[in-house]
Amino acid sequence: MGGGRAALAVCGSAPASECATVKETGPRPTHRKEKVLATGGETVFLTLRARILSGQLRAGSMLREQALAVELGVSRTPVREALRRLAEAGLVAFVPHRGATVVAWTMDQVRETYVVRAGLESRAAGLAAGLITTDELTTLAALIDTMEPFVTAVDDAGISELGRLNAEFHRIIVQASGVPQLMALTTNVARVPLMADAFRRQGVQFRARSNHQHRDILTALRTKDALWAEVAMRSHILGARNALTEH
């Protein structure tokens, strides 16, 4: 996988003059390799994050670099980077002589995380009301419709998929705010792993209410009503907090 072999592969199908040019710009294969590593690290991070948030990886689960690298088909470097990012997001902790472990959340931490999310995402929704594109609105509407059948799901796979779709709905709105700092902050504020448990425990009524609130948020965005969008998003997130922490 080294730079030399990459250069020879290009030269094999190129005229001599072009081959010389490839050789003279030797660092390029290294850049491509770095890009692959970065992409691999992002994939590993998103995969492990999704497993933690869905409850597939429970509190106390150990995350071993070598085992994860083999399972995911990557080297240990992107796994190590992903674990570092998960630690920064508060999802894993490094325990001496044990490695990375999925953290357990207290109810106070859960409540505080939702308060922070409500502040960030309501601000993002207010800004997005004036900037969101027609394509983004169409995607949000499609996500709401796709979530609807999962409202009545009783299996772990269906509930996990509902959680994934829900996270994507929120991500698009934050992205539409046009503020990179908000995107970075909301990514780093962990989505609480207990959310999947709330979907299971609260059942159809809770899920139906949550998706109905998505429709309210979408209507506010479509009408470019910044105040409504902000209030609707705040109520939506704080309502989820209450459902999680009061039962």
Coordinates of C-alpha atoms in Angstrom, one line a residue:
M1 CA 0.0 0.0 0.0
G2 CA 3.1 2.3 -0.1
G3 CA 3.5 5.4 -2.2
G4 CA 6.0 3.7 -4.6
R5 CA 3.5 1.0 -5.7
A6 CA 0.8 3.7 -6.3
A7 CA 3.2 5.6 -8.5
L8 CA 4.1 2.5 -10.6
A9 CA 0.4 1.6 -11.0
V10 CA -0.2 5.1 -12.5
C11 CA 2.8 4.9 -14.7
G12 CA 1.9 1.5 -16.1
S13 CA -1.0 3.0 -18.0
A14 CA 0.3 6.5 -18.7
P15 CA 2.8 7.9 -21.4
A16 CA 6.4 8.4 -20.3
S17 CA 6.0 12.1 -20.0
E18 CA 3.0 11.7 -17.6
C19 CA 4.9 9.1 -15.7
A20 CA 7.7 11.5 -15.0
T21 CA 5.2 14.0 -13.7
V22 CA 3.7 11.5 -11.3
K23 CA 7.1 10.6 -10.0
E24 CA 8.0 14.3 -9.4
T25 CA 4.9 14.8 -7.3
G26 CA 5.7 11.9 -5.0
P27 CA 3.9 13.2 -1.9
R28 CA 0.5 12.8 -3.5
P29 CA 0.0 9.1 -2.7
T30 CA 0.8 10.0 1.0
H31 CA -2.0 12.6 1.0
R32 CA -4.4 10.0 -0.5
K33 CA -3.4 7.6 2.3
E34 CA -4.0 10.2 5.0
K35 CA -7.4 10.9 3.5
V36 CA -8.3 7.2 3.6
L37 CA -7.2 7.0 7.2
A38 CA -9.3 10.1 8.1
T39 CA -12.4 8.6 6.4
G40 CA -11.8 5.3 8.1
G41 CA -11.6 7.0 11.5
E42 CA -14.9 8.9 10.9
T43 CA -16.6 5.6 9.9
V44 CA -15.3 3.8 13.0
F45 CA -16.4 6.8 15.2
L46 CA -19.9 6.9 13.7
T47 CA -20.3 3.1 13.9
L48 CA -19.3 2.9 17.6
R49 CA -21.3 6.0 18.5
A50 CA -24.4 4.5 16.9
R51 CA -23.9 1.2 18.8
I52 CA -23.6 3.1 22.1
L53 CA -26.5 5.3 21.5
S54 CA -28.8 2.5 20.4
G55 CA -27.9 0.5 23.6
Q56 CA -26.2 -2.2 21.6
L57 CA -23.0 -1.4 23.6
R58 CA -24.1 -1.2 27.2
A59 CA -22.6 0.8 30.0
G60 CA -19.5 -1.0 31.2
S61 CA -18.8 -2.6 27.9
M62 CA -15.1 -2.8 27.1
L63 CA -13.8 -1.5 23.7
R64 CA -10.6 -3.2 22.7
E65 CA -8.6 -1.6 19.9
Q66 CA -7.3 -4.8 18.4
A67 CA -10.7 -6.6 18.4
L68 CA -12.5 -3.6 16.9
A69 CA -9.8 -3.2 14.2
V70 CA -10.3 -6.8 13.1
E71 CA -14.1 -6.6 13.2
L72 CA -14.3 -3.3 11.3
G73 CA -11.5 -4.2 8.8
V74 CA -9.2 -1.2 9.7
S75 CA -5.9 -0.7 11.4
R76 CA -5.7 0.3 15.1
T77 CA -5.0 3.9 14.2
P78 CA -8.5 4.9 13.2
V79 CA -9.9 2.9 16.1
R80 CA -7.7 4.8 18.5
E81 CA -8.8 8.1 17.0
A82 CA -12.5 7.1 17.2
L83 CA -12.1 6.1 20.9
R84 CA -10.5 9.5 21.6
R85 CA -13.4 11.3 20.0
L86 CA -15.9 9.2 21.9
A87 CA -14.2 10.0 25.1
E88 CA -14.3 13.8 24.3
A89 CA -18.1 13.3 23.7
G90 CA -18.5 11.7 27.1
L91 CA -19.5 8.3 25.8
V92 CA -16.5 6.3 26.8
A93 CA -13.8 6.6 29.5
F94 CA -10.3 5.3 29.6
V95 CA -9.7 3.0 32.6
P96 CA -6.2 2.1 33.7
H97 CA -5.2 -1.4 32.7
R98 CA -8.6 -2.0 31.1
G99 CA -8.7 0.4 28.1
A100 CA -11.9 2.2 26.9
T101 CA -15.1 1.5 28.6
V102 CA -18.7 2.7 27.8
V103 CA -19.7 5.1 30.5
A104 CA -22.7 4.9 32.7
W105 CA -25.0 7.9 32.9
T106 CA -26.6 9.3 36.1
M107 CA -30.0 10.9 35.8
D108 CA -28.5 14.3 36.6
Q109 CA -26.1 14.0 33.7
V110 CA -29.0 12.9 31.4
R111 CA -31.1 16.0 32.4
E112 CA -28.2 18.4 32.0
T113 CA -27.3 17.0 28.6
Y114 CA -30.8 17.5 27.4
V115 CA -30.8 21.1 28.7
V116 CA -27.6 21.8 26.7
R117 CA -29.0 20.2 23.6
A118 CA -32.3 22.2 23.9
G119 CA -30.3 25.4 24.0
L120 CA -28.1 24.6 21.1
E121 CA -30.6 22.9 18.8
S122 CA -33.4 25.5 19.4
R123 CA -30.9 28.2 18.4
A124 CA -30.0 26.2 15.3
A125 CA -33.6 25.8 14.4
G126 CA -34.3 29.5 14.7
L127 CA -31.4 30.3 12.4
A128 CA -32.3 27.5 10.0
A129 CA -35.8 28.9 9.5
G130 CA -34.3 31.7 7.4
L131 CA -31.7 29.6 5.5
I132 CA -33.0 26.1 5.0
T133 CA -33.3 25.0 1.4
T134 CA -36.2 23.4 -0.5
D135 CA -34.1 20.2 -0.8
E136 CA -33.4 20.1 2.9
L137 CA -37.1 20.6 3.7
T138 CA -38.0 17.8 1.3
T139 CA -35.5 15.5 3.1
L140 CA -36.9 16.4 6.5
A141 CA -40.4 15.5 5.3
A142 CA -39.2 12.2 3.9
L143 CA -37.5 11.4 7.2
I144 CA -40.7 12.1 9.1
D145 CA -42.7 9.8 6.7
T146 CA -40.0 7.1 7.0
M147 CA -40.1 7.2 10.8
E148 CA -43.9 6.8 11.0
P149 CA -44.0 3.0 10.5
F150 CA -41.3 2.6 13.2
V151 CA -43.6 4.3 15.7
T152 CA -45.3 1.0 16.3
A153 CA -42.0 -1.1 16.3
V154 CA -41.5 -3.6 19.1
D155 CA -38.2 -5.1 18.0
D156 CA -34.8 -3.8 18.8
A157 CA -33.8 -3.4 15.1
G158 CA -36.9 -1.2 14.4
I159 CA -36.4 0.9 17.5
S160 CA -32.7 1.4 16.7
E161 CA -33.6 2.5 13.1
L162 CA -36.1 5.0 14.5
G163 CA -33.3 6.4 16.7
R164 CA -31.0 6.7 13.7
L165 CA -33.6 8.5 11.6
N166 CA -34.4 10.8 14.4
A167 CA -30.7 11.7 14.8
E168 CA -30.5 12.5 11.1
F169 CA -33.6 14.7 11.3
H170 CA -31.9 16.8 14.0
R171 CA -28.5 16.8 12.2
I172 CA -30.0 18.3 9.0
I173 CA -31.6 21.1 10.9
V174 CA -28.4 22.0 12.8
Q175 CA -26.5 21.9 9.5
A176 CA -29.1 24.2 7.9
S177 CA -28.3 26.8 10.5
G178 CA -25.2 27.7 8.6
V179 CA -23.1 27.9 11.8
P180 CA -20.2 25.4 11.9
Q181 CA -19.7 26.0 15.6
L182 CA -23.2 24.8 16.3
M183 CA -22.7 21.7 14.2
A184 CA -19.5 20.9 16.1
L185 CA -21.0 21.6 19.5
T186 CA -24.1 19.5 18.9
T187 CA -22.0 16.6 17.6
N188 CA -19.9 16.7 20.7
V189 CA -22.9 16.9 23.1
A190 CA -23.7 13.2 23.4
R191 CA -27.1 12.0 22.5
V192 CA -28.1 10.1 25.5
P193 CA -27.8 6.3 25.2
L194 CA -31.0 5.9 27.2
M195 CA -33.0 7.3 24.3
A196 CA -33.6 3.9 22.8
D197 CA -34.7 2.7 26.2
A198 CA -37.2 5.5 26.4
F199 CA -38.6 4.5 23.0
R200 CA -39.1 1.0 24.3
R201 CA -40.4 1.9 27.7
Q202 CA -42.8 4.7 26.7
G203 CA -44.1 2.8 23.7
V204 CA -46.3 3.9 20.8
Q205 CA -47.8 7.0 22.4
F206 CA -44.4 8.5 23.2
R207 CA -43.0 7.8 19.7
A208 CA -46.1 9.1 18.0
R209 CA -46.0 12.3 20.0
S210 CA -42.3 12.7 19.1
N211 CA -42.8 12.4 15.4
H212 CA -45.9 14.7 15.5
Q213 CA -43.5 17.3 17.1
H214 CA -41.2 16.8 14.1
R215 CA -44.1 17.8 11.8
D216 CA -44.6 21.0 13.9
I217 CA -40.9 21.8 13.6
L218 CA -41.0 21.2 9.8
T219 CA -44.0 23.5 9.4
A220 CA -42.3 26.3 11.4
L221 CA -39.2 25.9 9.1
R222 CA -41.4 25.9 5.9
T223 CA -43.1 29.1 7.0
K224 CA -39.7 30.7 7.9
D225 CA -41.0 31.4 11.4
A226 CA -37.8 31.6 13.4
L227 CA -39.5 32.1 16.8
W228 CA -41.9 29.2 16.3
A229 CA -39.0 26.9 15.1
E230 CA -37.0 27.7 18.1
V231 CA -39.8 27.2 20.6
A232 CA -40.9 24.0 18.9
M233 CA -37.4 22.5 19.0
R234 CA -36.9 23.4 22.6
S235 CA -40.2 21.9 23.6
H236 CA -39.5 18.8 21.6
I237 CA -36.1 18.1 23.3
L238 CA -37.2 19.0 26.8
G239 CA -40.3 16.8 26.4
A240 CA -38.0 13.9 25.5
R241 CA -35.9 14.7 28.6
N242 CA -39.0 14.6 30.8
A243 CA -40.1 11.3 29.3
L244 CA -36.7 9.8 30.0
T245 CA -36.1 11.0 33.5
E246 CA -39.5 10.9 35.1
H247 CA -40.2 7.2 34.7

